[in-house]
Amino acid sequence: NEIKQVIHQGLPFIPERLAVFFIFYSDRFFIDHYEGTGDVGFYSAGAQIAVILNLISHSLNNTFYPYFYKRLNKSKIDYAGLRKGMLAFGGISAAMMIILIVVTPFIFKYFVGQTFRPGQRYAINLVIAFFFWALYNMLLPFLLSSRRNKLIMFISIIGMLLSVTLNFFFVKKFGALGATYTSLTVFATMFVITLISVHRIYNLKNFLLNNMNNLK
């Protein structure tokens, strides 16, 4: 019975992981189809800068997820501690986003080289997009702790459908730059949906109140 329960709870993450794969990699297929392999190379060069923020996000996940789970599973949820963790997670992500945006021209000038210099125009949009992805990841423990696995799956599927649809139109109209618009829209949408979901479960006012006696 325990094994069946674990399988039942874990099944939503199979389509969720497949959806994330489409969200992250479908853009290259559309760029190759509409613009050619050359633009895929330039776009990928810009995407490598954004991947730095994604790697930092994964490191923050490993650091803060246990912190979040511990405070969410107390007999009385530690909203003050959660607020501090969220401010730290979001603050570090925002700081790294700004740093990457500032240093991107220098990276392309001194490290990437002239050949892939066109990729710089994609990097900044993708860095901003991955900032929203980091914020989405910051909120996931709140859904996981409340066992909203199916909701996480549906959010990822919505992101996948939005990614494929927008890439079809944006890449066709704006070229590889359109793929960055898609990433911005998809990750921001997933973050907003997750934020609304967390609010419905925990009430975001609880995270903003300083007086714990006023918590609901």
Coordinates of C-alpha atoms in Angstrom, one line a residue:
N1 CA 0.0 0.0 0.0
E2 CA 2.9 2.4 0.8
I3 CA 4.5 1.6 -2.6
K4 CA 1.2 2.3 -4.4
Q5 CA 0.8 5.6 -2.5
V6 CA 4.4 6.6 -3.5
I7 CA 3.8 5.7 -7.1
H8 CA 0.4 7.6 -7.1
Q9 CA 2.0 10.7 -5.6
G10 CA 5.1 10.5 -8.0
L11 CA 3.3 9.9 -11.3
P12 CA 2.5 13.6 -11.9
F13 CA 6.2 14.3 -12.1
I14 CA 6.7 12.2 -15.2
P15 CA 4.7 14.5 -17.5
E16 CA 6.0 17.4 -15.5
R17 CA 9.6 16.6 -16.4
L18 CA 8.7 16.0 -20.0
A19 CA 6.9 19.4 -20.1
V20 CA 10.0 21.1 -18.6
F21 CA 12.1 19.5 -21.4
F22 CA 9.9 21.0 -24.1
I23 CA 10.0 24.4 -22.3
F24 CA 13.8 24.5 -22.2
Y25 CA 14.6 23.0 -25.6
S26 CA 11.8 23.4 -28.1
D27 CA 13.0 26.9 -28.9
R28 CA 16.1 25.6 -30.7
F29 CA 13.9 23.4 -33.0
F30 CA 11.8 26.4 -34.0
I31 CA 14.8 28.6 -34.6
D32 CA 16.5 25.9 -36.7
H33 CA 13.3 25.5 -38.7
Y34 CA 12.6 29.2 -39.4
E35 CA 16.0 30.8 -39.2
G36 CA 18.6 28.1 -39.8
T37 CA 21.4 26.4 -37.8
G38 CA 23.5 29.5 -37.7
D39 CA 21.0 31.4 -35.5
V40 CA 20.7 28.3 -33.2
G41 CA 24.4 28.7 -32.5
F42 CA 24.2 32.4 -31.8
Y43 CA 21.1 31.9 -29.6
S44 CA 22.8 29.0 -27.7
A45 CA 25.8 31.3 -27.0
G46 CA 23.5 33.8 -25.4
A47 CA 21.6 31.1 -23.6
Q48 CA 24.9 30.0 -21.9
I49 CA 24.9 33.2 -20.0
A50 CA 21.4 32.6 -18.7
V51 CA 22.3 29.0 -17.8
I52 CA 24.7 30.5 -15.1
L53 CA 21.6 31.9 -13.3
N54 CA 19.9 28.6 -13.7
L55 CA 22.8 26.8 -12.1
I56 CA 22.7 29.3 -9.2
S57 CA 19.0 28.6 -8.9
H58 CA 19.7 24.9 -8.5
S59 CA 22.3 25.7 -5.8
L60 CA 19.8 27.8 -4.0
N61 CA 17.2 25.0 -4.2
N62 CA 19.6 22.6 -2.5
T63 CA 20.4 25.2 0.1
F64 CA 16.9 26.6 0.9
Y65 CA 14.5 23.7 0.3
P66 CA 15.4 21.9 3.5
Y67 CA 15.1 25.3 5.3
F68 CA 11.6 25.8 3.8
Y69 CA 10.4 22.3 4.5
K70 CA 11.5 22.4 8.1
R71 CA 9.5 25.6 8.7
L72 CA 6.5 24.5 6.7
N73 CA 6.1 21.2 8.6
K74 CA 6.2 22.7 12.1
S75 CA 3.0 22.4 14.2
K76 CA 2.6 26.1 13.7
I77 CA 4.1 27.3 10.3
D78 CA 7.1 29.6 10.8
Y79 CA 6.0 32.4 8.5
A80 CA 8.7 34.8 9.8
G81 CA 11.4 32.3 9.0
L82 CA 9.9 31.5 5.6
R83 CA 9.8 35.2 4.8
K84 CA 13.5 35.6 5.6
G85 CA 14.3 32.6 3.4
M86 CA 12.2 33.9 0.5
L87 CA 13.8 37.3 0.8
A88 CA 17.3 35.7 0.7
F89 CA 16.5 33.4 -2.2
G90 CA 14.8 36.1 -4.2
G91 CA 17.5 38.7 -3.3
I92 CA 20.4 36.5 -4.3
S93 CA 18.6 35.6 -7.6
A94 CA 17.9 39.3 -8.3
A95 CA 21.5 40.3 -7.5
M96 CA 22.9 37.6 -9.8
M97 CA 20.5 38.7 -12.6
I98 CA 21.7 42.3 -12.4
I99 CA 25.4 41.2 -12.2
L100 CA 24.9 39.0 -15.3
I101 CA 23.2 41.7 -17.3
V102 CA 26.0 44.1 -16.4
V103 CA 28.9 41.7 -17.3
T104 CA 27.3 40.2 -20.4
P105 CA 28.9 42.7 -22.8
F106 CA 32.3 42.1 -21.2
I107 CA 31.9 38.3 -21.4
F108 CA 31.1 38.4 -25.1
K109 CA 33.9 40.9 -25.8
Y110 CA 36.7 39.2 -23.9
F111 CA 35.7 35.5 -23.6
V112 CA 33.2 34.5 -26.3
G113 CA 34.8 36.3 -29.2
Q114 CA 33.7 38.1 -32.3
T115 CA 32.2 35.1 -34.0
F116 CA 29.4 34.6 -31.6
R117 CA 28.9 38.3 -30.7
P118 CA 25.4 38.3 -32.2
G119 CA 24.3 36.0 -29.3
Q120 CA 24.7 38.9 -26.9
R121 CA 21.3 40.3 -28.0
Y122 CA 19.6 37.2 -26.7
A123 CA 21.5 36.9 -23.4
I124 CA 19.9 39.7 -21.5
N125 CA 16.3 38.7 -22.2
L126 CA 17.1 35.1 -21.3
V127 CA 18.8 36.1 -18.0
I128 CA 15.6 38.0 -17.1
A129 CA 13.5 35.0 -18.1
F130 CA 15.6 32.7 -15.9
F131 CA 15.1 35.1 -13.0
F132 CA 11.4 34.3 -13.1
W133 CA 12.3 30.6 -13.4
A134 CA 14.3 31.0 -10.2
L135 CA 11.3 32.6 -8.4
Y136 CA 9.1 29.8 -9.6
N137 CA 11.5 27.3 -8.1
M138 CA 11.6 29.3 -4.9
L139 CA 7.8 28.7 -4.5
L140 CA 7.7 25.0 -5.4
P141 CA 8.4 23.7 -1.9
F142 CA 5.2 25.4 -0.7
L143 CA 3.2 23.3 -3.3
L144 CA 5.3 20.2 -2.6
S145 CA 4.8 20.5 1.2
S146 CA 1.0 20.8 0.7
R147 CA 1.1 17.7 -1.7
R148 CA -0.1 19.7 -4.7
N149 CA 1.8 17.4 -7.1
K150 CA -0.9 17.5 -9.7
L151 CA -1.0 21.2 -9.6
I152 CA 2.7 21.4 -10.3
M153 CA 2.2 19.0 -13.2
F154 CA -0.6 21.2 -14.7
I155 CA 1.5 24.4 -14.3
S156 CA 4.3 22.7 -16.2
I157 CA 1.9 21.5 -18.9
I158 CA 0.5 25.0 -19.3
G159 CA 4.1 26.3 -19.6
M160 CA 4.8 23.6 -22.3
L161 CA 1.7 24.4 -24.4
L162 CA 2.4 28.1 -24.1
S163 CA 6.0 27.6 -25.0
V164 CA 5.2 25.6 -28.2
T165 CA 2.4 28.0 -29.2
L166 CA 4.3 31.2 -28.7
N167 CA 7.5 29.9 -30.3
F168 CA 5.5 29.0 -33.4
F169 CA 4.3 32.6 -33.7
F170 CA 7.2 34.6 -32.2
V171 CA 10.1 32.8 -33.8
K172 CA 8.3 32.9 -37.2
K173 CA 7.8 36.7 -36.8
F174 CA 10.8 37.9 -34.8
G175 CA 13.4 35.2 -35.5
A176 CA 15.5 33.9 -32.7
L177 CA 14.7 37.0 -30.6
G178 CA 11.1 35.8 -30.6
A179 CA 12.3 32.7 -28.6
T180 CA 13.5 35.0 -25.8
Y181 CA 10.1 36.6 -25.7
T182 CA 8.6 33.2 -25.4
S183 CA 10.9 32.3 -22.5
L184 CA 10.1 35.6 -20.7
T185 CA 6.3 35.0 -21.1
V186 CA 6.4 31.3 -20.2
F187 CA 8.5 31.6 -17.0
A188 CA 6.7 34.8 -15.8
T189 CA 3.4 33.0 -16.4
M190 CA 4.4 29.9 -14.5
F191 CA 5.7 32.1 -11.6
V192 CA 2.5 34.1 -11.4
I193 CA 0.3 31.0 -11.5
T194 CA 2.4 29.4 -8.7
L195 CA 2.3 32.6 -6.7
I196 CA -1.5 32.7 -6.9
S197 CA -1.7 29.0 -5.9
V198 CA 0.6 29.6 -2.9
H199 CA -1.5 32.5 -1.9
R200 CA -4.7 30.5 -1.9
I201 CA -3.1 27.8 0.2
Y202 CA -1.1 29.8 2.7
N203 CA -2.3 33.4 2.3
L204 CA 0.6 35.7 1.4
K205 CA -0.5 38.2 4.1
N206 CA 0.9 35.7 6.6
F207 CA 4.4 36.2 5.1
L208 CA 4.1 40.0 5.3
L209 CA 2.9 40.4 8.9
N210 CA 5.6 41.1 11.4
N211 CA 3.4 40.3 14.4
M212 CA 3.0 36.5 14.6
N213 CA 0.0 36.9 16.9
N214 CA -1.9 38.3 13.9
L215 CA -1.2 35.3 11.7
K216 CA -4.2 33.3 10.6

